[in-house]
Coordinates of C-alpha atoms in Angstrom, one line a residue:
X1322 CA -3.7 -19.5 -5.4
X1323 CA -4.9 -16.1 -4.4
X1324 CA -2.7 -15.1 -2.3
X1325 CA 0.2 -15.8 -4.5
X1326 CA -0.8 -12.8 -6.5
X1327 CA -2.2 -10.6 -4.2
X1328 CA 0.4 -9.0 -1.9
X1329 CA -2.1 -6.7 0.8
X1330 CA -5.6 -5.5 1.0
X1331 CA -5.8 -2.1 1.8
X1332 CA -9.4 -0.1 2.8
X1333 CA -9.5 4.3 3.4
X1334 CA -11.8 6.3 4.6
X1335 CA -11.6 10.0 4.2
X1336 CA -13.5 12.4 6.4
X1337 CA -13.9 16.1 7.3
X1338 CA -14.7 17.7 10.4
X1339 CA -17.9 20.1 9.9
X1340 CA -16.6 23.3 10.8
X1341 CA -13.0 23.6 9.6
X1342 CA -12.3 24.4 6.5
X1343 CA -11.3 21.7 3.6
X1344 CA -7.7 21.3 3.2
X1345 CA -5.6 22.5 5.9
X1346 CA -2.2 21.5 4.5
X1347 CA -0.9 25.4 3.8
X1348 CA -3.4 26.5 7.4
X1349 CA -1.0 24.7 10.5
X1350 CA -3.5 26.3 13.2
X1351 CA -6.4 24.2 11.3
X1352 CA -3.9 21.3 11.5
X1353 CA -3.5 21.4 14.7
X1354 CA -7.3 21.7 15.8
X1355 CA -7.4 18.4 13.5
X1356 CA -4.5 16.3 15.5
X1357 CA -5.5 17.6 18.9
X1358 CA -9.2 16.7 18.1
X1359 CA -9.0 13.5 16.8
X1360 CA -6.5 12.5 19.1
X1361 CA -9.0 13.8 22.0
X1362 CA -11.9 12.0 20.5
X1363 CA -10.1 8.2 20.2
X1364 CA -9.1 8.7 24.0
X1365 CA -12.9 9.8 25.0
X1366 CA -14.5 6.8 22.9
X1367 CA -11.9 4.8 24.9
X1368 CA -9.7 3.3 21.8
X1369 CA -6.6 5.1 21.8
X1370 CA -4.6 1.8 22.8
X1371 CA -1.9 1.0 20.6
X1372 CA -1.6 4.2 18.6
X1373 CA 1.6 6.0 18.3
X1374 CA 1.2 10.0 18.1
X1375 CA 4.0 10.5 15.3
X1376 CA 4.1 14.3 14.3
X1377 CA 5.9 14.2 10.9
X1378 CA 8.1 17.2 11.4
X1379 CA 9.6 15.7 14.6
X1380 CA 10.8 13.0 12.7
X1381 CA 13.8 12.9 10.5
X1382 CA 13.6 12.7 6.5
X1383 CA 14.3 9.2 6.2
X1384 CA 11.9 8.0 9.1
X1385 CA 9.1 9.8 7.3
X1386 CA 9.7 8.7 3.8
X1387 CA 10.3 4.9 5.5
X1388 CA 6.6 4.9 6.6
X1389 CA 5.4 6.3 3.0
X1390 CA 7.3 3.6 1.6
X1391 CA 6.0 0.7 3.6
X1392 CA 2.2 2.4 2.7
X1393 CA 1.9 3.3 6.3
X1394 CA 1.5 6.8 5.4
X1395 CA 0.9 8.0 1.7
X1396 CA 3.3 10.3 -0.2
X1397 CA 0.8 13.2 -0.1
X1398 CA 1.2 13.5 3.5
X1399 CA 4.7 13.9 3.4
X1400 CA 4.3 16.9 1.4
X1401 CA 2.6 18.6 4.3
X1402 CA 5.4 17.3 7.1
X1403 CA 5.4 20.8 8.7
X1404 CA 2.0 20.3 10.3
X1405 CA 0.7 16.6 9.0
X1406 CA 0.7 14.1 11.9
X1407 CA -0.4 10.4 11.9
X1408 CA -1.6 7.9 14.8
X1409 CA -1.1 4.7 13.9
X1410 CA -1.2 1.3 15.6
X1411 CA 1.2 -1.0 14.1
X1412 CA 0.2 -4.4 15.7
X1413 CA -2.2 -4.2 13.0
X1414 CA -1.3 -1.7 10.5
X1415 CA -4.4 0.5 11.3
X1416 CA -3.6 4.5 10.7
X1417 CA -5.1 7.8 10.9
X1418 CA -3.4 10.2 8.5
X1419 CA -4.5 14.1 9.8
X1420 CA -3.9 17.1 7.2
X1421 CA -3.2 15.6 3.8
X1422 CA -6.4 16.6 1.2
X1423 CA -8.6 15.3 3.7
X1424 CA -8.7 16.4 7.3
X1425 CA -8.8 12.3 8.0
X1426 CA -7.4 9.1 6.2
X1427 CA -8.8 6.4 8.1
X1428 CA -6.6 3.2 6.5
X1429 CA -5.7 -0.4 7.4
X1430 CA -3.8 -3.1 5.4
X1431 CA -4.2 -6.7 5.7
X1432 CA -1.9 -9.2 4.2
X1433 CA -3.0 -11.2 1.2
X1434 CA -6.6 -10.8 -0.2
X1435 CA -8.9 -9.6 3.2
X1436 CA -10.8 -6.1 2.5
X1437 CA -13.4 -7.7 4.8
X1438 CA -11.2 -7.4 7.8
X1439 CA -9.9 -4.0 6.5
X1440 CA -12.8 -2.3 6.2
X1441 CA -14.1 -3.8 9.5
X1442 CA -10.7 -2.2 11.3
X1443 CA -11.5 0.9 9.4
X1444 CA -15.3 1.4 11.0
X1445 CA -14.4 0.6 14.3
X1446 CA -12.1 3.3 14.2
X1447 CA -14.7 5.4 11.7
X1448 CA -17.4 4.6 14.6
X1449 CA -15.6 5.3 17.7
X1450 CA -14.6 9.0 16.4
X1451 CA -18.4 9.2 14.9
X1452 CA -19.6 9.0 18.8
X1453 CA -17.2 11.7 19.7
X1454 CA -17.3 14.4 16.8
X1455 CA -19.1 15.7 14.1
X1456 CA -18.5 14.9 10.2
X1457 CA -19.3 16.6 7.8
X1458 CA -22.4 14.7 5.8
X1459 CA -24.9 15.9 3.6
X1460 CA -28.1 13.5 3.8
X1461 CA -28.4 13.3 -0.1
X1462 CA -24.4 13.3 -1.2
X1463 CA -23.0 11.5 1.7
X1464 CA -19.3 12.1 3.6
X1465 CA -18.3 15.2 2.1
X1466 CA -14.7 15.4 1.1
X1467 CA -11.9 17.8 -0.9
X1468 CA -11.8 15.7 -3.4
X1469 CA -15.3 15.2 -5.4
X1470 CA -14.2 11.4 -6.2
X1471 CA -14.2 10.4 -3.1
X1472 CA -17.7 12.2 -1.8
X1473 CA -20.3 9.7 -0.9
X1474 CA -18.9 6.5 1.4
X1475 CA -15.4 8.0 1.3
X1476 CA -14.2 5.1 0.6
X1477 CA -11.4 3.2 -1.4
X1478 CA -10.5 0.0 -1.2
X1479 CA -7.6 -1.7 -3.2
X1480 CA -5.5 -4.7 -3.6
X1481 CA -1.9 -4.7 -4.5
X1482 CA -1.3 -7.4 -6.9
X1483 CA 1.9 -8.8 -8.5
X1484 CA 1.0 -9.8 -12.0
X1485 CA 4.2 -10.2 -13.7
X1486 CA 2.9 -12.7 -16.1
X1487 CA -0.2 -10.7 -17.4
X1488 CA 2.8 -8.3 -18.0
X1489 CA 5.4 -10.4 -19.8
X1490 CA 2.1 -11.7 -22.0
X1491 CA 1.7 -7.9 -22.8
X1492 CA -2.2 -8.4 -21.5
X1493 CA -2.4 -5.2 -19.5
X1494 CA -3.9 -3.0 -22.2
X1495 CA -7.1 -5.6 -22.2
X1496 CA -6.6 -5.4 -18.2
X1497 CA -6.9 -2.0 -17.9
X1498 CA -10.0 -1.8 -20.1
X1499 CA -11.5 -5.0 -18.0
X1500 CA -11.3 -2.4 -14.7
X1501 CA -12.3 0.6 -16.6
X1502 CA -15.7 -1.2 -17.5
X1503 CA -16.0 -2.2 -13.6
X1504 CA -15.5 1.6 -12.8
X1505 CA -12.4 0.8 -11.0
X1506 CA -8.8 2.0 -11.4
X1507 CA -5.6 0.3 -11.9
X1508 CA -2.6 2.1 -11.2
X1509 CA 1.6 1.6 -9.6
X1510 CA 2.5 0.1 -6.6
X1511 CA 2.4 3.7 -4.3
X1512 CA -0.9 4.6 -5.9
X1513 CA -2.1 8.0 -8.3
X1514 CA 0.4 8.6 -10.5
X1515 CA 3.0 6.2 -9.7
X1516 CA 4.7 3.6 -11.7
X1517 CA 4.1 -0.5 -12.1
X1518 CA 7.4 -0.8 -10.3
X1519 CA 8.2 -5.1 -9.9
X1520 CA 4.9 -5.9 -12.3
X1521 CA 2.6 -4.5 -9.0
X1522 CA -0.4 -2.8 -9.7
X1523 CA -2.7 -1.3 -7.1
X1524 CA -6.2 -2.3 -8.4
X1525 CA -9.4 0.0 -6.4
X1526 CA -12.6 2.1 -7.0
X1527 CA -12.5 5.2 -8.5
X1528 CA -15.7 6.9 -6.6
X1529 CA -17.3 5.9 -4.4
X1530 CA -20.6 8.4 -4.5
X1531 CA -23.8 6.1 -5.6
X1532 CA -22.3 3.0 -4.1
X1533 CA -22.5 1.5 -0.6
X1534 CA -19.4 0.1 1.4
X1535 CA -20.1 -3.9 0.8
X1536 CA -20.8 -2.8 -3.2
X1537 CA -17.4 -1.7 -4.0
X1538 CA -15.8 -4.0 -1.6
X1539 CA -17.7 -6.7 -3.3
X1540 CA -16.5 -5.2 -6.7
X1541 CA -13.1 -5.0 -6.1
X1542 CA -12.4 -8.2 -4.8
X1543 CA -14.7 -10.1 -7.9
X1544 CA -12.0 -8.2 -10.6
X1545 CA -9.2 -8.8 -8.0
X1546 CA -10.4 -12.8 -8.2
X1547 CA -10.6 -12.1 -11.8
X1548 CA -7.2 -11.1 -12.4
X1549 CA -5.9 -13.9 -10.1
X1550 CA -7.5 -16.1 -12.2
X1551 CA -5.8 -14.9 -15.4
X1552 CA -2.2 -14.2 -13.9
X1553 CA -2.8 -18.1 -12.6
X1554 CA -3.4 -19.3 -16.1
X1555 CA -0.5 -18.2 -17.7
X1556 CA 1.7 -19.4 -14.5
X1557 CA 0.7 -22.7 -15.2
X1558 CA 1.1 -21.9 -18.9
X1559 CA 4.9 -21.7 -18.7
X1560 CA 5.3 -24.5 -15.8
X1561 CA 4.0 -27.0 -18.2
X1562 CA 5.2 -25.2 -22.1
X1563 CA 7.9 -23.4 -21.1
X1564 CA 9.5 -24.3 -17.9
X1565 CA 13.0 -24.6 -18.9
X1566 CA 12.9 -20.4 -19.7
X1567 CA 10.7 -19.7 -16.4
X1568 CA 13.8 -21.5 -14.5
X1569 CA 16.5 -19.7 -16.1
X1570 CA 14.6 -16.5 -15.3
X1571 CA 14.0 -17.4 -11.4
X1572 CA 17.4 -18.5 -10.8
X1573 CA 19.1 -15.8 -12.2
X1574 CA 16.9 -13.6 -10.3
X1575 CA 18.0 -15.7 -7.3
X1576 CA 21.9 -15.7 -8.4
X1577 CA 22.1 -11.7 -8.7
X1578 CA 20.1 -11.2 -5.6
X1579 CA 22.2 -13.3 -3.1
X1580 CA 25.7 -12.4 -5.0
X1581 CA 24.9 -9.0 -6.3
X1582 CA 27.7 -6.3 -4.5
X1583 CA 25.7 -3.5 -6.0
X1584 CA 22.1 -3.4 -7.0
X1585 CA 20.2 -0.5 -8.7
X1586 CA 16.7 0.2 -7.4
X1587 CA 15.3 -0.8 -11.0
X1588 CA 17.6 -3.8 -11.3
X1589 CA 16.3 -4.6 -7.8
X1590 CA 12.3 -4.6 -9.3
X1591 CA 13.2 -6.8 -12.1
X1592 CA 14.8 -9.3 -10.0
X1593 CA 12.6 -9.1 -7.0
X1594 CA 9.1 -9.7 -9.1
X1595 CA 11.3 -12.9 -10.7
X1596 CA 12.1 -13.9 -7.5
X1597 CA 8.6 -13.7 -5.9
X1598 CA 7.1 -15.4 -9.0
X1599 CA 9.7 -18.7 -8.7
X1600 CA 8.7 -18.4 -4.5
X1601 CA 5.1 -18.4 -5.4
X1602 CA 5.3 -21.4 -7.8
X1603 CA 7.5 -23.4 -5.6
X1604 CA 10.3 -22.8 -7.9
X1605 CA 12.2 -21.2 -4.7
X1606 CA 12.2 -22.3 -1.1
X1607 CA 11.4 -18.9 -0.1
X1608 CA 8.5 -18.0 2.0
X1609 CA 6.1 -15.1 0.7
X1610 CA 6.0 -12.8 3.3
X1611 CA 10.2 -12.4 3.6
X1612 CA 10.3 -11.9 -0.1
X1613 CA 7.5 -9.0 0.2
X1614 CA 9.3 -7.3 3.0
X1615 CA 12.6 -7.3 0.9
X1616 CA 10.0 -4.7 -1.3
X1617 CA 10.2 -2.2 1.5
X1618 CA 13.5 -2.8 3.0
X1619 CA 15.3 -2.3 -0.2
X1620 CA 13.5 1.1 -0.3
X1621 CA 15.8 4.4 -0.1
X1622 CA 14.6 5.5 3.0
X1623 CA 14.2 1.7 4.6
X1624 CA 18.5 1.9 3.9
X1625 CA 19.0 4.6 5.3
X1626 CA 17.1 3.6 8.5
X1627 CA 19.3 0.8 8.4
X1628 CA 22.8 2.0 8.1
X1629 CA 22.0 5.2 10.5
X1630 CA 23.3 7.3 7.9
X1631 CA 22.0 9.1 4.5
X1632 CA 23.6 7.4 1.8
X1633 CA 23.4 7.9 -2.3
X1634 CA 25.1 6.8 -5.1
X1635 CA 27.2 3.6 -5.4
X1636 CA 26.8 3.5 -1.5
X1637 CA 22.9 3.1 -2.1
X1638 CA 23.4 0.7 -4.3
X1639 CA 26.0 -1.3 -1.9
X1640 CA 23.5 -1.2 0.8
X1641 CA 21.0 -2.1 -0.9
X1642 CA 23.0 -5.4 -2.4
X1643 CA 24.1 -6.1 1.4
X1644 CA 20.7 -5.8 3.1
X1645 CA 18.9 -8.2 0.2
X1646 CA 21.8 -10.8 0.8
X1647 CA 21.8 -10.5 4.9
X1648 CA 18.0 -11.2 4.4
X1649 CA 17.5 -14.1 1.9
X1650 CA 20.6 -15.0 4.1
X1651 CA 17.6 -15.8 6.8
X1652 CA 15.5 -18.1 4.6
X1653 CA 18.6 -20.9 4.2

């Protein structure tokens, strides 16, 4: 199935008020024209309800990083905490990132493959602002943006997909030339320049100038069925040749992760994406979506949410062990 591969659907729109400058990370008075405006604009066009103001330099280290890591944020942002701020409305994951590259990051995430009902979360938001401010647009280029990739629609959309079989067959090298010839990008779980961390790859478009909304949407999601169909092959490849070896490799996934007392963050990957695959061939009674949360909660700055305290070291590591066993605790 589809969604046994492919985790979330994520869509992003960047855009740039008219007259301030590009790229107001090191400019906070720029910053703050940004927040205060869009802000102003989402209450005027009368769909404010449900955002949360968060201003990331109010916040403490851990609550920051906690939102990059569950993608409601990006990293990027984070590296502007001083003046960067984000509204986002969490009953459906919709955000608006203010002072990364891009004056606005327009983003939503949907569970399992659905950039249709991303997208359409993104240009309500998109729309309701358009009433209120100016963009910057150029009739001939498009949405103008910092970045010359993503001038045109100023959009991305992606998938994250967990292909640990495509991985284990050593098939990514013909993957990644399968997206290339698409124009798309395939890349780590937390985007540009990240690692494949659990066999997840983030698969999206790499410009979007040239190409209308429903194009790459309608690209994207054809290579993302692709890839579904190949990771499925070779799932049913080993249930039927080599089942004996795919057991072993689920249940002592499944052994470590509820009896573990310590567990490294790369230990945890290797035995989370072995987990996920016996849960998603009904190898496990273990239901999806508390085996994708583990992903986050296990997460550095998830723990130290969770304990109320900043923790490193074998501590880490004993945290993390406790949290994965108190939650697959919830699933018997």
């Amino acid at each position: 199935m589809r969604n046994d591969v492919v985790l979330s659907s994520r869509v992003r729109l960047a855009r740039n008020y008219e007259d301030i400058p590009f790229d107001v990370s090191g400019r906070p008075e720029f910053a703050a024209v940004c927040a205060s405006r869009t802000v102003n604009a989402l209450k005027a066009a009368g769909v404010d309800k449900g955002f949360d103001l968060f201003r990331l330099k109010d916040m403490s280290d851990a609550s920051r990083k906690a939102m990059a890591e569950s993608r409601l944020i990006s990293r990027d942002l984070l590296n502007n905490a001083q003046s960067a701020a984000a509204l986002i409305r969490p009953q459906d994951a919709v955000t608006v990132m203010m002072g990364e590259d891009d004056h606005l990051r327009i983003q939503a995430i949907r569970p399992e493959m659905d950039l249709l009902s991303a997208a359409a979360a993104c240009f309500r938001v998109d729309d309701a602002l358009s009433r209120q401010v100016n963009f910057a647009f150029d009739e001939q280029l498009g949405y103008l943006t910092a970045c010359p990739t993503n001038t045109g629609t100023g959009m991305r959309a992606s998938l994250l997909m967990h292909l640990p079989m495509l991985t284990k067959a050593k098939k990514m090298g013909d993957v990644g030339q399968l997206v290339a010839k698409v124009g798309l990008n395939i890349r780590g779980v937390y985007g540009e320049g990240s690692e494949a961390l659990g066999n997840i790859y983030q698969v999206s478009n790499q410009v979007t100038l040239g190409r209308t909304e429903q194009e790459l949407i309608a690209t994207v999601t054809a290579l993302g069925n692709q890839l579904c169909d190949m990771e499925n092959a070779l799932r049913d490849k080993a249930k039927n040749e080599g089942r004996i070896p795919l057991e072993d490799m689920v249940f002592r996934a499944w052994g470590a992760m509820t009896n573990a007392r310590l567990m490294p963050l790369n230990e945890f990957y290797q035995h989370w994406s072995n987990l996920r695959l016996g849960a998603a061939m009904g190898l496990l009674k273990l239901p999806l979506p508390l085996v994708d949360a583990l992903l986050d909660h296990a997460q550095e700055a998830h723990l130290c949410v969770w304990a109320e305290e900043a923790l490193s070291g074998a501590a880490l590591e004993e945290a993390r062990a406790t949290r994965i066993r108190e939650m697959l605790g919830m699933a018997k």
